[in-house]
Short mmCIF file of C-alpha atoms in Angstrom, two decimals:
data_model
loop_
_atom_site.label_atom_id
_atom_site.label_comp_id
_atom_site.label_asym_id
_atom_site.label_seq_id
_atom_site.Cartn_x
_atom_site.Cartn_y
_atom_site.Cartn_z
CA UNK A 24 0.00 0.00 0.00
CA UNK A 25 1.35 3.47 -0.76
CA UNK A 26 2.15 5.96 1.57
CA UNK A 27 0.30 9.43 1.17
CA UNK A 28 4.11 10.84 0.35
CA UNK A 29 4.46 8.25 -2.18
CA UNK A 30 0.58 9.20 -3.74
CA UNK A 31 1.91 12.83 -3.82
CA UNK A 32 4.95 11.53 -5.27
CA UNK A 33 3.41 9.52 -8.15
CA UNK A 34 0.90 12.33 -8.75
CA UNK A 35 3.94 14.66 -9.12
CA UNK A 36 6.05 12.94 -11.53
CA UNK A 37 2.98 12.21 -13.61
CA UNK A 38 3.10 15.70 -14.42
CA UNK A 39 5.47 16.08 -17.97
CA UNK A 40 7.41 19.09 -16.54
CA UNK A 41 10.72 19.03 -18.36
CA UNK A 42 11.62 22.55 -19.29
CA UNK A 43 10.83 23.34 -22.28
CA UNK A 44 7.10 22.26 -21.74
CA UNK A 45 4.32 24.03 -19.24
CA UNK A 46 4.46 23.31 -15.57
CA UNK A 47 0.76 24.66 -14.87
CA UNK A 48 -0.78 21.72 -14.47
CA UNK A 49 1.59 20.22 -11.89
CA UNK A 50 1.84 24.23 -10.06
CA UNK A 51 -1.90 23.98 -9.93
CA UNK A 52 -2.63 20.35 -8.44
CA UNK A 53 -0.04 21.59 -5.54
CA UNK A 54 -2.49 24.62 -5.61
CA UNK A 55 -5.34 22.55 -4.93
CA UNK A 56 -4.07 20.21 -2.45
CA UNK A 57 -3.40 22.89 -0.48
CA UNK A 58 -6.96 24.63 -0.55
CA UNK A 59 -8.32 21.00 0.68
CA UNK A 60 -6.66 22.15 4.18
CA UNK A 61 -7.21 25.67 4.02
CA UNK A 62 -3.95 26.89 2.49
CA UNK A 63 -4.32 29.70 0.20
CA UNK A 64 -1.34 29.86 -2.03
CA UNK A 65 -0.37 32.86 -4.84
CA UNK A 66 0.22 32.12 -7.92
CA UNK A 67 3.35 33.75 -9.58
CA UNK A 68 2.85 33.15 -13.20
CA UNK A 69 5.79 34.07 -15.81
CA UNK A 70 5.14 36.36 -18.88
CA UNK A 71 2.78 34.42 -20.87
CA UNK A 72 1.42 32.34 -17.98
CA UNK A 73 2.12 28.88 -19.56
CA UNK A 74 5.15 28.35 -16.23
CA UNK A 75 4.23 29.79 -12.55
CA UNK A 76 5.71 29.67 -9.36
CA UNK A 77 3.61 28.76 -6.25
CA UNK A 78 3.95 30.50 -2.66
CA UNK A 79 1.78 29.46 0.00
CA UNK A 80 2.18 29.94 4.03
CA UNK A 81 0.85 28.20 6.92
CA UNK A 82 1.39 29.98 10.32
CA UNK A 83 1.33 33.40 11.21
CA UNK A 84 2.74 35.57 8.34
CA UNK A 85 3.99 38.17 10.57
CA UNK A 86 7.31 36.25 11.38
CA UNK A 87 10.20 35.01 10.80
CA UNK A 88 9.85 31.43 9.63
CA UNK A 89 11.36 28.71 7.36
CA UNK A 90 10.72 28.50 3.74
CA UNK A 91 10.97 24.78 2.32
CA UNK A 92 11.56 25.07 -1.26
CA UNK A 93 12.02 22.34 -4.86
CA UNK A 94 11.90 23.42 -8.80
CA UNK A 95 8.97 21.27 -10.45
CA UNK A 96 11.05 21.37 -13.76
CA UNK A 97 13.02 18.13 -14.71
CA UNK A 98 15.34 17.55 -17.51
CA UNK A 99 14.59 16.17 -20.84
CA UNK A 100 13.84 12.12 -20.77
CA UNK A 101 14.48 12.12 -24.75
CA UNK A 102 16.95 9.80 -25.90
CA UNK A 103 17.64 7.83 -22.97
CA UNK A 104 16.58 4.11 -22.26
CA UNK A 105 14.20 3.72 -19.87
CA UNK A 106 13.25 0.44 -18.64
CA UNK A 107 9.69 2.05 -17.47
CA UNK A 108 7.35 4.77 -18.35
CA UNK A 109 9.48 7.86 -16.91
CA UNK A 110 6.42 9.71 -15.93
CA UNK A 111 4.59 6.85 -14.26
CA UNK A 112 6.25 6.43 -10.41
CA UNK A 113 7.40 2.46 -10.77
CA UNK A 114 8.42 0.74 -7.40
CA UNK A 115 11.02 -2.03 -7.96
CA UNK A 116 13.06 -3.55 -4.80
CA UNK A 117 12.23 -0.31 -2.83
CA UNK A 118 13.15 2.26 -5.08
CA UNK A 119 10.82 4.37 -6.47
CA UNK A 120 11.60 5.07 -10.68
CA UNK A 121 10.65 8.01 -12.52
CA UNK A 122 11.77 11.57 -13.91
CA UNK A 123 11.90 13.78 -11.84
CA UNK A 124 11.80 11.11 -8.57
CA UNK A 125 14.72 11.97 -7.42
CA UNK A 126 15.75 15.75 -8.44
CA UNK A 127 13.43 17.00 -7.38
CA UNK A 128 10.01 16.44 -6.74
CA UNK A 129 10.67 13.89 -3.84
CA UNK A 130 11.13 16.57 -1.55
CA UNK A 131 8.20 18.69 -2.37
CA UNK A 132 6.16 15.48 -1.96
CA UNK A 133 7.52 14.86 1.41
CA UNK A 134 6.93 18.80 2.38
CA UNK A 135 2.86 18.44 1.13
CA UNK A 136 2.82 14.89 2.98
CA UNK A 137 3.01 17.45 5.99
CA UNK A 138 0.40 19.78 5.35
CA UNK A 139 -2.54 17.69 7.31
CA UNK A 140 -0.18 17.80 10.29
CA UNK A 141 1.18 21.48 9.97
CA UNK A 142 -2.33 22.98 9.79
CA UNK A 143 -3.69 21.40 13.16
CA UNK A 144 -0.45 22.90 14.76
CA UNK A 145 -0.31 25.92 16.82
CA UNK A 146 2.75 27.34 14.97
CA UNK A 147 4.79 30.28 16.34
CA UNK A 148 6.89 30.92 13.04
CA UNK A 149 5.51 30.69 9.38
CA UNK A 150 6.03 27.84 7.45
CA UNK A 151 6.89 28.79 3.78
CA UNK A 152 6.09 26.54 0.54
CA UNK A 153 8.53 28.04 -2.62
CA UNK A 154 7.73 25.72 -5.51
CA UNK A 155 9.66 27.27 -8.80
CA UNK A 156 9.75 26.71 -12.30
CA UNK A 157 13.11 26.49 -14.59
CA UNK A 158 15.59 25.64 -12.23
CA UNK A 159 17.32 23.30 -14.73
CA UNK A 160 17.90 26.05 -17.38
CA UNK A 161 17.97 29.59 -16.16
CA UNK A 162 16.39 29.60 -13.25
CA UNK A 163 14.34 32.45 -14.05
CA UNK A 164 11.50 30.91 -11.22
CA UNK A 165 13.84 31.48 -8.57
CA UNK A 166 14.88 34.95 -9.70
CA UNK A 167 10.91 35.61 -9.91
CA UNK A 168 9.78 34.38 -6.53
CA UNK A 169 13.03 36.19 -4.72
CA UNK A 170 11.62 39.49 -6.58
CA UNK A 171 8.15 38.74 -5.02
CA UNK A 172 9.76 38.24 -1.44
CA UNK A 173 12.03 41.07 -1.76
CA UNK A 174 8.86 43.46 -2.67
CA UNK A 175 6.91 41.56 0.14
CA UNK A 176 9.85 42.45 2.30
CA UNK A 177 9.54 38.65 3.24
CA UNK A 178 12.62 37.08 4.64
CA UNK A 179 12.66 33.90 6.32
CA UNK A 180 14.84 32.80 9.27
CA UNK A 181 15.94 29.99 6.80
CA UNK A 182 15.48 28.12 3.63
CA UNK A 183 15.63 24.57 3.00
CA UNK A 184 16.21 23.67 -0.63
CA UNK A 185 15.36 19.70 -1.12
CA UNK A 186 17.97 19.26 -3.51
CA UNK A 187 18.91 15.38 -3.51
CA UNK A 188 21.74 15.07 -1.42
CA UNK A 189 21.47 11.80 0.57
CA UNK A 190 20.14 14.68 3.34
CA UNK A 191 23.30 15.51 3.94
CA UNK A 192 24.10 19.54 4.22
CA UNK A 193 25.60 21.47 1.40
CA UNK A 194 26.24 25.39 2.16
CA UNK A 195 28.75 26.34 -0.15
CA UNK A 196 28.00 25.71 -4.30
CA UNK A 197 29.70 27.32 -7.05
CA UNK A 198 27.71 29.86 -9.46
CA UNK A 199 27.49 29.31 -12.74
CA UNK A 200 26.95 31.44 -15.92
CA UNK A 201 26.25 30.95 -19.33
CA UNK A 202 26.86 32.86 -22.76
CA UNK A 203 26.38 33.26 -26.20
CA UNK A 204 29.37 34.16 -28.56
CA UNK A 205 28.04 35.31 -32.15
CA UNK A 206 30.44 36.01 -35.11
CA UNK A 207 29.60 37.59 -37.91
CA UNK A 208 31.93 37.02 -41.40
CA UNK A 209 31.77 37.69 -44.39
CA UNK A 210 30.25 35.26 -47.31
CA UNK A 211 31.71 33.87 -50.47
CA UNK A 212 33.17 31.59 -52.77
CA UNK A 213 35.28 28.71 -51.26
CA UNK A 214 36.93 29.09 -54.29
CA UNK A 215 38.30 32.40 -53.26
CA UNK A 216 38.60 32.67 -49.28
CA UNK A 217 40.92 35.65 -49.73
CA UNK A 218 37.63 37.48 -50.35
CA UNK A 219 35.40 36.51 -47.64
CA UNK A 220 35.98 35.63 -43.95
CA UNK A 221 35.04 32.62 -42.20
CA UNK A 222 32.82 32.65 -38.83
CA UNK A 223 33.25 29.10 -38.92
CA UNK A 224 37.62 29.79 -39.06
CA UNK A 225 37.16 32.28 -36.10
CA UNK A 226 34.96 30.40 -33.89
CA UNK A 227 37.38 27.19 -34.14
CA UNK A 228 39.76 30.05 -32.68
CA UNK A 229 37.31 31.59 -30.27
CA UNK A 230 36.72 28.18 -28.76
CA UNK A 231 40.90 27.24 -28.58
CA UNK A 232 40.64 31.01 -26.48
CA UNK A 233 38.37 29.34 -24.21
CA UNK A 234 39.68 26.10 -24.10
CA UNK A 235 43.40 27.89 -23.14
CA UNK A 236 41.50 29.77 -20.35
CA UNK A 237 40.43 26.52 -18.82
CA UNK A 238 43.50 25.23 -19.01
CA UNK A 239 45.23 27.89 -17.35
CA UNK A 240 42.59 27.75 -14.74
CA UNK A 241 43.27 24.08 -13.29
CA UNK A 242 46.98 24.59 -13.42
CA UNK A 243 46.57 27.49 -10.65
CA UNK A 244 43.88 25.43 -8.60
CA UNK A 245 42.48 26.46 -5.49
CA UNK A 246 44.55 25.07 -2.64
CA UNK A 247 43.19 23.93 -0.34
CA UNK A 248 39.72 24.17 -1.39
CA UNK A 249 35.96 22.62 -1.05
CA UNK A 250 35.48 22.04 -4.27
CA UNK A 251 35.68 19.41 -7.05
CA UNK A 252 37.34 20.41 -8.81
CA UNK A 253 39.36 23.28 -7.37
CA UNK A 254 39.16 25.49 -10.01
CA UNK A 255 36.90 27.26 -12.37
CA UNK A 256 35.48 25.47 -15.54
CA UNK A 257 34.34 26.27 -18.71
CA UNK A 258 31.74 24.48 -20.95
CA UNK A 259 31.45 24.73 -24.89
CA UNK A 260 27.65 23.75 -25.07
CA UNK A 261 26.11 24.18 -28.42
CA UNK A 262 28.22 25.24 -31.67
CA UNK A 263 26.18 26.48 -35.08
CA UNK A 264 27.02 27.89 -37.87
CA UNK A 265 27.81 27.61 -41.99
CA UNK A 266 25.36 26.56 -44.63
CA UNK A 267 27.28 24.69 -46.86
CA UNK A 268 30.51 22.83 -48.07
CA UNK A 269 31.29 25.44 -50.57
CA UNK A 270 30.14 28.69 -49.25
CA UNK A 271 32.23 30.60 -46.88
CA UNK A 272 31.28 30.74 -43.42
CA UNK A 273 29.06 34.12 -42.41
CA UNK A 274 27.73 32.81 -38.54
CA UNK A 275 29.05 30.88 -36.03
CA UNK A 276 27.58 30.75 -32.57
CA UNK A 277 28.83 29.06 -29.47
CA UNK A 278 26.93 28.91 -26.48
CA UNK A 279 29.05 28.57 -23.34
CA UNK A 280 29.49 28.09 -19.27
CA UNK A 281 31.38 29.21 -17.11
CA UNK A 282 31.63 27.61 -13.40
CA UNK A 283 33.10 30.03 -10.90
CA UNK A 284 35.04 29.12 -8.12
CA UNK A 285 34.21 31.25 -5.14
CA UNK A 286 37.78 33.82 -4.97
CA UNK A 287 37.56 33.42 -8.54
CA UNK A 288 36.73 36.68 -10.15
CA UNK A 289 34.49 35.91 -13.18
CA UNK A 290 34.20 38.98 -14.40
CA UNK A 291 37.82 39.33 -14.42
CA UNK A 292 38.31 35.81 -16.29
CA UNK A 293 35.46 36.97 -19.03
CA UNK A 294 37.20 40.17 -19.67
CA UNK A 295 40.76 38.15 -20.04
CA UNK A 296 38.83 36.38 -22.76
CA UNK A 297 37.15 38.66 -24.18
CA UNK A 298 40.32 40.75 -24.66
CA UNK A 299 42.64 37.77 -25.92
CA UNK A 300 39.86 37.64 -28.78
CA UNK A 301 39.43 40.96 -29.98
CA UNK A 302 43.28 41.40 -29.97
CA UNK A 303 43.68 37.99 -32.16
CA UNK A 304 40.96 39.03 -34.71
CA UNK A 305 40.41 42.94 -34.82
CA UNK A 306 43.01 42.91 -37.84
CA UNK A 307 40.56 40.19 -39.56
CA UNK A 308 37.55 42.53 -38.56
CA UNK A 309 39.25 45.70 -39.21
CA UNK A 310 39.79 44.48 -43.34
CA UNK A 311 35.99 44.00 -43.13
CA UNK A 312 34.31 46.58 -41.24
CA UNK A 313 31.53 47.04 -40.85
CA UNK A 314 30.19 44.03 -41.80
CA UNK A 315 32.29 41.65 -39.45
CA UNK A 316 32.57 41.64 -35.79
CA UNK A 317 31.56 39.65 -32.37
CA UNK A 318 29.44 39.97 -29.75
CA UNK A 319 29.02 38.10 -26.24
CA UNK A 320 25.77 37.99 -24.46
CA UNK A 321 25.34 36.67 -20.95
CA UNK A 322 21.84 34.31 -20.97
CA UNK A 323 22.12 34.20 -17.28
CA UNK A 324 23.79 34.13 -14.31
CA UNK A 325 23.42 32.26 -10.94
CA UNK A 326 24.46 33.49 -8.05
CA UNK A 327 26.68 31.13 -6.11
CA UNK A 328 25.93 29.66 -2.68
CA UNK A 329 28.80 30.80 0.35
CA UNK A 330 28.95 29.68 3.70
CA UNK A 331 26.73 31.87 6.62
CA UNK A 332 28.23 31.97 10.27
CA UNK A 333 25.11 30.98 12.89
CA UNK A 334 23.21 29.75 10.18
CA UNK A 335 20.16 27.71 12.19
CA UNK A 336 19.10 25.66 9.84
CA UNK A 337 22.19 23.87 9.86
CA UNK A 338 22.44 23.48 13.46
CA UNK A 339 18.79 22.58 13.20
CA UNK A 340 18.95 20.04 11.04
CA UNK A 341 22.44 18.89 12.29
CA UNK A 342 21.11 18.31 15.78
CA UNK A 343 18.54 16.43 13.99
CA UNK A 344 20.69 14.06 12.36
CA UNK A 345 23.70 14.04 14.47
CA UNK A 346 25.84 14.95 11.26
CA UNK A 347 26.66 18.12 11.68
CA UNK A 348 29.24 18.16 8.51
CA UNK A 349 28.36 20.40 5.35
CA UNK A 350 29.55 20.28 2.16
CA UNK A 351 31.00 22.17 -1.14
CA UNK A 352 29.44 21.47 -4.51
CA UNK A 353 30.17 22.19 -8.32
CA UNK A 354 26.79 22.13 -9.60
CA UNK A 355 24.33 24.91 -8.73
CA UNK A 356 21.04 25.15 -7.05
CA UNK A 357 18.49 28.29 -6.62
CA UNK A 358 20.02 29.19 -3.01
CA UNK A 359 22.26 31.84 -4.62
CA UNK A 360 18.82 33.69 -5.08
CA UNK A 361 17.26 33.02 -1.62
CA UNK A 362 20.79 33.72 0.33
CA UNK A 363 20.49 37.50 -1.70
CA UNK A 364 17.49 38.85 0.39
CA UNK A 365 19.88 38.46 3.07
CA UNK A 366 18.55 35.10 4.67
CA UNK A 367 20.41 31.49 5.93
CA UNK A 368 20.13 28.60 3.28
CA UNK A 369 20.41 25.14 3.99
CA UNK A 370 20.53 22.58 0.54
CA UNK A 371 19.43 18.92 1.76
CA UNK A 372 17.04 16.83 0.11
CA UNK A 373 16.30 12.90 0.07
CA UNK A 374 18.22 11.01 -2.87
CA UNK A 375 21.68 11.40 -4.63
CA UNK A 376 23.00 13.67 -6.89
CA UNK A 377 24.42 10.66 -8.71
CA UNK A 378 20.79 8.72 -9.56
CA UNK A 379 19.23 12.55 -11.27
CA UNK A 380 19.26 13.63 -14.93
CA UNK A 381 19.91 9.62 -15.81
CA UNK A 382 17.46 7.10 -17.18
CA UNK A 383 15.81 4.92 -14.52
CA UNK A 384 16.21 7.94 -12.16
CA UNK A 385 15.23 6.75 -9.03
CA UNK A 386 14.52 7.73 -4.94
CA UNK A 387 14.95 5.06 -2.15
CA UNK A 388 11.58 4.85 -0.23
CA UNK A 389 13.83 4.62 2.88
CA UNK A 390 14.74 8.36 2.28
CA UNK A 391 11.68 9.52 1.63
CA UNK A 392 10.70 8.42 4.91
CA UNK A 393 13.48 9.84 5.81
CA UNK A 394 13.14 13.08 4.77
CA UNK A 395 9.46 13.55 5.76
CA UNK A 396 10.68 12.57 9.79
CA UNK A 397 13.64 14.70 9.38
CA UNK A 398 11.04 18.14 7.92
CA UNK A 399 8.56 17.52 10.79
CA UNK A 400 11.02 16.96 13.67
CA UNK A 401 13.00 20.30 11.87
CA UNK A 402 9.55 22.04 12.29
CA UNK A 403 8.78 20.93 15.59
CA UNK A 404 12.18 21.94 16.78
CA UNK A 405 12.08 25.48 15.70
CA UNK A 406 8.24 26.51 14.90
CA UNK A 407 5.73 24.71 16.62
CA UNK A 408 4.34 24.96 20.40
#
């Protein structure tokens, strides 16, 4: 027999949220669910209302309190090999299979397990629900929802971000920020390349720039440092450009990422780039102007996560648990956004990082259990009578 987490669970991963596709339907089931115990919850929908962020509060709203917080967006299932439906929850030897199982809807399903017990409390201190869209592209639902709390002049005691993490505690991540490179030749024959010039020729160049800037990066590591690995990376994502074997090349775009390790001044490390290119191909542009040139556009940025002394979630959670360790991680999470109105964040969520973004993504039903003990004791330590 399921569990009313693992109901909420298989209801949420029903829901088809990868990125590129609505997340209404899923937003507004959470929506509902809550009305059936008397939780109102707002609605923050994004331009043209097809993605929306939920906020919802149980307690009294004129305190401090703790926000718990999950993206409903998962990542693409197209092109891997699934041995089940990905959007049908599948148990098999106690695990529980399906997109989005693990990163990250099981922690949003263990929050709204909650909700029957939270509202018969007599609560001191509010307790938040942050439910985003876009987290796993450009995390434009977290930048939307810390807008709303920042005009609310809401800010919580703490956050708890149910990223899968085995519930251990991460408070340190690096931020990460990505770009598009376009450069613009000049077409023509390939029979005479003397009287064009080639995007495609500078890119290959623009890239080797990047590529040399990496490089340089993990031969002065961090030392000693958190992270893994001690240094700032760089990504070359998604290269286009040409339109055909015989024509000389007039676009070429590269979109790129950059992973910043905190000490690590990115702006600094873009500009060092930026500068190498222009100096290595304003003679080319020069011979051309005004038709050729480049241009670099940042498609976002997310803030990193850093350390906070006193920071009681932690020590909530830690006296919890009895592990009061935290950890550094490369990949990013929405806390960046959350720590900028000036509050604690704590990232800890049921499942590993390893098992996400993979086919046969899974959550182990002992962590969900987990996790839904560890949220009400958490709440009962810090916000309840």
């Amino acid at each position: 027999m399921q569990t009313n987490v693992e109901k909420l669970l298989a209801k949420l991963v029903g829901f088809d949220t990868t990125s590129s596709k609505p997340n209404r339907a899923c937003i507004d089931f959470i929506r509902d669910y809550l009305s059936q115990y008397g939780v109102k919850s707002e609605i923050l929908a994004n331009s043209d209302g097809t993605k929306a962020c939920l906020w919802a509060t149980i307690g009294p709203e004129d305190k401090l309190g703790i926000v718990l917080a999950g993206h409903s967006d998962v990542v693409p299932v197209a092109g891997q090999d699934w041995t089940s439906d990905p959007f049908t929850l599948t148990e098999r030897d106690g695990k529980l299979y399906g997109r989005g199982s693990c990163d990250m809807k099981a922690f949003i399903a263990c929050a709204l397990s909650l909700v029957p017990e939270l509202v018969k409390q007599k609560l001191t201190k509010p307790i938040h629900f942050a439910f985003t869209h876009d987290e796993e592209t450009d995390m434009s639902g977290a930048a939307h929802l810390a807008d709303f709390m920042k005009k609310r002049n809401i800010k919580p005691e703490w956050v708890w971000i149910g990223e899968p993490t085995s519930l251990g505690m991460i408070d340190s991540h690096k931020g990460v920020a990505g770009f598009a490179t376009d450069i613009t030749g000049v077409p023509g024959h390939s029979g005479q390349p003397d009287k064009g010039l080639s995007a495609l020729e500078l890119g290959t160049q623009f890239m080797d720039i990047i590529l040399k800037a990496a490089q340089k990066k993990k031969d002065n590591a961090f030392k000693p440092s958190r992270f893994d690995p001690p240094y700032t990376t760089f990504n070359l994502g998604i290269v286009k450009g040409g339109t055909a074997e015989n024509i000389i090349a007039e676009h070429f775009q590269i979109v790129w990422q950059a992973r910043a390790h905190p000490g690590d001044s990115l702006e600094a490390t873009l500009a060092a780039i930026e500068s190498d290119a222009q100096a290595a191909f304003k003679p080319r542009f020069a011979a051309f102007a005004p038709k050729a040139g480049m241009k670099t556009c940042t498609c976002f940025n997310i803030p990193p996560l850093m350390p906070t002394k006193d920071n009681p979630g932690q020590k909530i959670l830690g006296g919890i648990t009895g592990n009061t360790e935290t950890q550094a991680v490369s990949f990013a999470t929405e806390a960046g956004f959350f720590q900028g109105l000036g509050t604690h964040v704590v990232v800890c969520g049921p499942g590993n990082i390893d098992q996400a973004h993979k086919a046969d993504e899974f959550v182990e039903k002992s962590q969900l259990i987990a996790c839904v003990d560890l949220i009400r004791q958490a709440v009962l330590c810090s916000a309840a009578t």
